[in-house]
PDB file of C-alpha atoms in Angstrom:
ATOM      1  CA  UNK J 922     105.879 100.540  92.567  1.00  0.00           C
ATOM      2  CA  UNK J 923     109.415 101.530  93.551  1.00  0.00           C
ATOM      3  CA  UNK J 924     111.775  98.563  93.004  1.00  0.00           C
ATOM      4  CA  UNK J 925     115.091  98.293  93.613  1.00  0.00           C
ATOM      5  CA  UNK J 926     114.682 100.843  96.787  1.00  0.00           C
ATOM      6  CA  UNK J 927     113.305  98.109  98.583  1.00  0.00           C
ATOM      7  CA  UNK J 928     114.038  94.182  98.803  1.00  0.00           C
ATOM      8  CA  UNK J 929     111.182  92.307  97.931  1.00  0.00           C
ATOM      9  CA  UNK J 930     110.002  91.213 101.475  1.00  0.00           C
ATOM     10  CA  UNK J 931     108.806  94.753 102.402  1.00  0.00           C
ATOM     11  CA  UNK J 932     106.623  94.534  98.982  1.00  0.00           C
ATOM     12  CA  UNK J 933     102.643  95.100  99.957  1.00  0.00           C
ATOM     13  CA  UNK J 934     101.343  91.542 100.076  1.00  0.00           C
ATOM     14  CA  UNK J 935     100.546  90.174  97.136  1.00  0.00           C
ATOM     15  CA  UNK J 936      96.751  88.661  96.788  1.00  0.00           C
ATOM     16  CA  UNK J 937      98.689  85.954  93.888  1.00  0.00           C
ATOM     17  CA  UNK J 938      95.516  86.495  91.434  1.00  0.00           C
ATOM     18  CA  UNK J 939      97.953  87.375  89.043  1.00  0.00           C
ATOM     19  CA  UNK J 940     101.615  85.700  87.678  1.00  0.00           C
ATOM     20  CA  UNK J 941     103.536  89.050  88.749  1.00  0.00           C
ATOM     21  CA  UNK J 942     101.919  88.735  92.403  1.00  0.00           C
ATOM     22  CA  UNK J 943     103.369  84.899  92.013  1.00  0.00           C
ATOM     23  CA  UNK J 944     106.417  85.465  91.522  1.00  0.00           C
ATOM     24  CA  UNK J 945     106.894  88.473  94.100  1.00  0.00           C
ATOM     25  CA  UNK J 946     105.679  86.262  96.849  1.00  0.00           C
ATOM     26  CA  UNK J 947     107.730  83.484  95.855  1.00  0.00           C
ATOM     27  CA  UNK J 948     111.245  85.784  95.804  1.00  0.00           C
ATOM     28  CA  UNK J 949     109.658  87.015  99.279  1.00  0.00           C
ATOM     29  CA  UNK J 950     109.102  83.771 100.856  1.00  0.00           C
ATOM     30  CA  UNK J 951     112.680  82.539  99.782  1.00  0.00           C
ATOM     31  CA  UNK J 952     114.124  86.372 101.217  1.00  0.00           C
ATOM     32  CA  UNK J 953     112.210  85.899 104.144  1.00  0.00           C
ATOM     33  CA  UNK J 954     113.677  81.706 104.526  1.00  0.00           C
ATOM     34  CA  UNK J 955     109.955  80.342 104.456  1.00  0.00           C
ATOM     35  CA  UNK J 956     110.593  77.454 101.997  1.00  0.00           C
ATOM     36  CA  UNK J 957     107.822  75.743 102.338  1.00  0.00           C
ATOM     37  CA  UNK J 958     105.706  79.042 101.498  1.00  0.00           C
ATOM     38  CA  UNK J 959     108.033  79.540  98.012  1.00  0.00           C
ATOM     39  CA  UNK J 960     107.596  75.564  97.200  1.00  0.00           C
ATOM     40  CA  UNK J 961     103.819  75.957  97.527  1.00  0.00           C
ATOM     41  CA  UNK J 962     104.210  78.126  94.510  1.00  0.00           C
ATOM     42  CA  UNK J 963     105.777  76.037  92.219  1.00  0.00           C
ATOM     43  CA  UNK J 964     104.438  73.493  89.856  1.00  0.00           C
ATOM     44  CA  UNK J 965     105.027  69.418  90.611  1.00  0.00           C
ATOM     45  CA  UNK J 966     107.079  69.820  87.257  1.00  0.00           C
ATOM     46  CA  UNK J 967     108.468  72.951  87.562  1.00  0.00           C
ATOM     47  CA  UNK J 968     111.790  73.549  85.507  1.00  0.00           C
ATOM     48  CA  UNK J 969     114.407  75.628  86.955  1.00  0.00           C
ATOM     49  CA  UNK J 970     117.315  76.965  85.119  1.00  0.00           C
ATOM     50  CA  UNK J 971     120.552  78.903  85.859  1.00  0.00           C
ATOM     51  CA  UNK J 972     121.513  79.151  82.061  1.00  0.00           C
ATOM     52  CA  UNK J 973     125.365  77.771  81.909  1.00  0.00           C
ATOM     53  CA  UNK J 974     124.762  75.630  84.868  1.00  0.00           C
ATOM     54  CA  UNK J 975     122.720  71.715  84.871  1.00  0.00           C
ATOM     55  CA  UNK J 976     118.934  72.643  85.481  1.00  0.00           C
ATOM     56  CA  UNK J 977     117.189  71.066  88.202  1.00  0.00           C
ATOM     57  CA  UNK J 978     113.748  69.252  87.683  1.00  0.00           C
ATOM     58  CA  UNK J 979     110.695  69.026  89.586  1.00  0.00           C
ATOM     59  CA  UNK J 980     109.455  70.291  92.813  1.00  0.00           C
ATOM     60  CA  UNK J 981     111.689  68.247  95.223  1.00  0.00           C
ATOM     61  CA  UNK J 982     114.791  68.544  93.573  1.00  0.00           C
ATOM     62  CA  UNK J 983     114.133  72.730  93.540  1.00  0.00           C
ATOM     63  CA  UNK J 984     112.932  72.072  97.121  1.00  0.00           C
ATOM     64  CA  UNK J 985     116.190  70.146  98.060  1.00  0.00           C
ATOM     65  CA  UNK J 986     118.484  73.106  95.992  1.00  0.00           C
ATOM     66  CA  UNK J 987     115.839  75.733  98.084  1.00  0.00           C
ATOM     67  CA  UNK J 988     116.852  74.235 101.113  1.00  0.00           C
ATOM     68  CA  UNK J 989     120.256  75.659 101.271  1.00  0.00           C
ATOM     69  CA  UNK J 990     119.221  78.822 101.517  1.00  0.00           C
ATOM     70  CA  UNK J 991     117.577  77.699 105.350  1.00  0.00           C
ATOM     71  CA  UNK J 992     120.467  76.200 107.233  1.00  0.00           C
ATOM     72  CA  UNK J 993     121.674  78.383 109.597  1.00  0.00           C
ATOM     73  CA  UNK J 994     124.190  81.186 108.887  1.00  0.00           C
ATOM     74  CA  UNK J 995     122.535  81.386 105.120  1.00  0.00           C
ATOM     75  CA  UNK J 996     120.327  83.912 103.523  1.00  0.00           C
ATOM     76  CA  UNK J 997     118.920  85.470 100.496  1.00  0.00           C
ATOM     77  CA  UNK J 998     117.810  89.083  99.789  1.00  0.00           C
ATOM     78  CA  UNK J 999     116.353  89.861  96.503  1.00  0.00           C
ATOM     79  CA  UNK J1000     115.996  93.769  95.101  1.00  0.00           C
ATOM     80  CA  UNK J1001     114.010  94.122  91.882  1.00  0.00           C
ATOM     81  CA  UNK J1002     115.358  96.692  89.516  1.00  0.00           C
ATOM     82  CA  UNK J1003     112.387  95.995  86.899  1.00  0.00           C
ATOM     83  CA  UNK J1004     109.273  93.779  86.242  1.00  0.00           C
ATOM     84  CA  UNK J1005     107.451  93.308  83.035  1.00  0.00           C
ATOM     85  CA  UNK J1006     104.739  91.230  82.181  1.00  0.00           C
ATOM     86  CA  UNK J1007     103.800  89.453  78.730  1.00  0.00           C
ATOM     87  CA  UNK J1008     100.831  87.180  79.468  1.00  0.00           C
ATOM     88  CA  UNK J1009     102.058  84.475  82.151  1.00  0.00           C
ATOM     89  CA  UNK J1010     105.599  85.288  81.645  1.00  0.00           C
ATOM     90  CA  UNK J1011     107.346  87.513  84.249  1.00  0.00           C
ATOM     91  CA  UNK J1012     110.539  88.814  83.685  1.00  0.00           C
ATOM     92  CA  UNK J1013     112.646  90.353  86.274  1.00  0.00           C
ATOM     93  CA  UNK J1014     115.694  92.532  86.466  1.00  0.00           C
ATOM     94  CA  UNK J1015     117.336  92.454  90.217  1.00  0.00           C
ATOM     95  CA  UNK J1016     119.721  92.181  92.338  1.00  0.00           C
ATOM     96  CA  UNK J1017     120.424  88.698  94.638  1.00  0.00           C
ATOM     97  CA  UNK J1018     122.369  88.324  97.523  1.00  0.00           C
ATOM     98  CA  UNK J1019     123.392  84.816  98.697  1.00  0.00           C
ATOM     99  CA  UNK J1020     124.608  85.271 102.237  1.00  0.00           C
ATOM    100  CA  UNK J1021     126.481  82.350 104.120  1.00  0.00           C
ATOM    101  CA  UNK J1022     127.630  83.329 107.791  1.00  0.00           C
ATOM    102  CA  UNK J1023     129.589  86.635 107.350  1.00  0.00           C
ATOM    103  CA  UNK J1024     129.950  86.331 103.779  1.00  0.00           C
ATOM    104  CA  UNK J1025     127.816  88.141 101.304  1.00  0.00           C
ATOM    105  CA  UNK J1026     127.438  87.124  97.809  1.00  0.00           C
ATOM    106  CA  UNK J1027     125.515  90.218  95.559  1.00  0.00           C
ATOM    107  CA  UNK J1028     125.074  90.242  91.329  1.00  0.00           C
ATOM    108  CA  UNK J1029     123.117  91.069  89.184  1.00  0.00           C
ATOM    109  CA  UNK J1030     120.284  88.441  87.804  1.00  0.00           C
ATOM    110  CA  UNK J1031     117.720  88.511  84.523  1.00  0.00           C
ATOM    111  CA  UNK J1032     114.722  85.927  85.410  1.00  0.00           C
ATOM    112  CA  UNK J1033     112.079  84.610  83.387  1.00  0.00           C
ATOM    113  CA  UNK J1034     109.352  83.136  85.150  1.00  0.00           C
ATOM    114  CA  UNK J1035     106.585  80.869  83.615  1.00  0.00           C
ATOM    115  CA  UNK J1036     103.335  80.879  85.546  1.00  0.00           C
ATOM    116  CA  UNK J1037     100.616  78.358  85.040  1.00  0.00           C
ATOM    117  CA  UNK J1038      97.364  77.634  86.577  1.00  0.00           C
ATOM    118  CA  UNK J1039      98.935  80.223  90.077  1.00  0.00           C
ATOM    119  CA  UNK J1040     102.141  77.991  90.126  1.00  0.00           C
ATOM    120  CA  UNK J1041     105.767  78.634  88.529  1.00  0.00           C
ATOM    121  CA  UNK J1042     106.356  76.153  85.560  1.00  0.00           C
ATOM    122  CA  UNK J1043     109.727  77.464  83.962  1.00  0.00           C
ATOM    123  CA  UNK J1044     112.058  79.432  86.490  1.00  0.00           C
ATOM    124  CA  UNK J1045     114.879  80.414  84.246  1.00  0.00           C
ATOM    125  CA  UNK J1046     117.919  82.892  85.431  1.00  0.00           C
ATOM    126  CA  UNK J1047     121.087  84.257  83.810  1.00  0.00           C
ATOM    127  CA  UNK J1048     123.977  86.126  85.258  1.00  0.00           C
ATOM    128  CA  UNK J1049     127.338  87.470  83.787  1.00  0.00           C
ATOM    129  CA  UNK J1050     129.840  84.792  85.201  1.00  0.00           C
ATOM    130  CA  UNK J1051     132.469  87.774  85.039  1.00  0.00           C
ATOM    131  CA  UNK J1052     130.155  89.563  87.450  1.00  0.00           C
ATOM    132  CA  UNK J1053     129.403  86.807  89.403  1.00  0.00           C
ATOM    133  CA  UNK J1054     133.216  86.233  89.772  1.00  0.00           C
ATOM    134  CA  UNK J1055     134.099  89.884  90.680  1.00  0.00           C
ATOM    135  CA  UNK J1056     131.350  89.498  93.479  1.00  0.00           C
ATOM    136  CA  UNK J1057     132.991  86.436  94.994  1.00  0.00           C
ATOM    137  CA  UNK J1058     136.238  88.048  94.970  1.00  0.00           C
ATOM    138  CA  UNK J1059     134.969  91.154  96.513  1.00  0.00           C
ATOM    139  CA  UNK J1060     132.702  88.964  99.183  1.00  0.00           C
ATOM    140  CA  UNK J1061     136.025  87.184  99.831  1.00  0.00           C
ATOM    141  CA  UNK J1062     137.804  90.359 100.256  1.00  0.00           C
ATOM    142  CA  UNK J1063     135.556  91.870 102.565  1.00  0.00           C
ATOM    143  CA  UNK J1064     136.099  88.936 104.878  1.00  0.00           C
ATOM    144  CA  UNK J1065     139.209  90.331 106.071  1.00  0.00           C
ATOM    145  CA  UNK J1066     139.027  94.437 104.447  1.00  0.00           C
ATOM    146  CA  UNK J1067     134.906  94.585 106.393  1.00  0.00           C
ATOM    147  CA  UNK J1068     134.597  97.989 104.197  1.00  0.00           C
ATOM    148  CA  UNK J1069     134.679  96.195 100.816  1.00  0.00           C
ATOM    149  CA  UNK J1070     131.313  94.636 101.909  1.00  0.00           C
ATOM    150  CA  UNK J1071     128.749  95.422  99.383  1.00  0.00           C
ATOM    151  CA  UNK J1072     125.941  97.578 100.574  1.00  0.00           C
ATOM    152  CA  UNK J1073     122.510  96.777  99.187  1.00  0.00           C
ATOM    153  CA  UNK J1074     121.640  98.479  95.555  1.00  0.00           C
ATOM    154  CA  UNK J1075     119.303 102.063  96.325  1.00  0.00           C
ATOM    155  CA  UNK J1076     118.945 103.137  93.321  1.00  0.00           C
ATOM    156  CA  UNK J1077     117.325 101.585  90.405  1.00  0.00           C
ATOM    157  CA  UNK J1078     120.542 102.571  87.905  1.00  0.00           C
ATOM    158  CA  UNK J1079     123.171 101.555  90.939  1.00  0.00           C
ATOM    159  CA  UNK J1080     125.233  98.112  89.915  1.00  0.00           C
ATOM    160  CA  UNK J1081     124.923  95.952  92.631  1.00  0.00           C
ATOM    161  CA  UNK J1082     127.332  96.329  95.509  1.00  0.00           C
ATOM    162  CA  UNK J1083     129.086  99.155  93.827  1.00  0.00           C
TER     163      UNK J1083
END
């Protein structure tokens, strides 16, 4: 399958018998703002992890940080570079995009994801801060230079929004 030329959401559907199909639908349900859909897919003690950052316990405290990602103006895309599978552990290679009003937000993320019994148990990411800070600038730029916007990655070697 040809990641990274796609974002997740245009994916074939997954049939979730498997912890790769999981974790595609969940990225796709948070890409395509269905909440409720990605929260059905996480375990009631699910432990999610930004590494650097306080993790967040539990299915309604990653449903209340999930959240954000609905109110108006906001959006995520999510472009997979790479998958790999060792068991239930996924691990992913992609680029995010956190979009708030005109504003976009794209890096590059590692994820581990923990599947047990169909449901995500350990959600774990971990981004280069210096990346994530030349992103912000550059989103911040682009407010008022509209041609510094980054595009979305189309190529699998392409750095995001470069």
């Amino acid at each position: 399958m040809p990641y990274g030329l796609l974002p997740i959401a245009a994916l074939d559907a997954p049939d979730l018998a498997t912890p790769q199909a999981v974790v595609e639908a969940f990225l796709a349900a948070l890409m395509d703002g269905d909440v409720d859909a990605a929260i059905d897919l996480v375990d009631d003690d699910i432990l999610y992890v930004n590494v650097g950052l306080p993790a967040v316990r539990g299915r309604a405290e990653v449903d209340r940080v999930m959240r954000l990602l609905s109110r108006p103006g906001a959006a995520f895309e999510v472009y997979l570079h790479a998958i790999a599978v060792d068991g239930a552990t996924v691990l992913t290679e992609r680029t995010d995009v956190l979009i708030f009003g005109r504003l976009r937000l794209q890096f590059w993320v590692w994820g581990r994801f923990d599947v047990r019994d169909g449901k995500i148990a350990l959600w774990r990411d971990s981004f280069d801060f210096l990346d994530m800070t030349r992103g912000t600038v550059r989103a911040l730029a682009a407010l008022a230079i509209p041609s510094l916007r980054p595009a979305a990655p189309t190529r699998l070697e392409a750095p995001p929004g470069r």
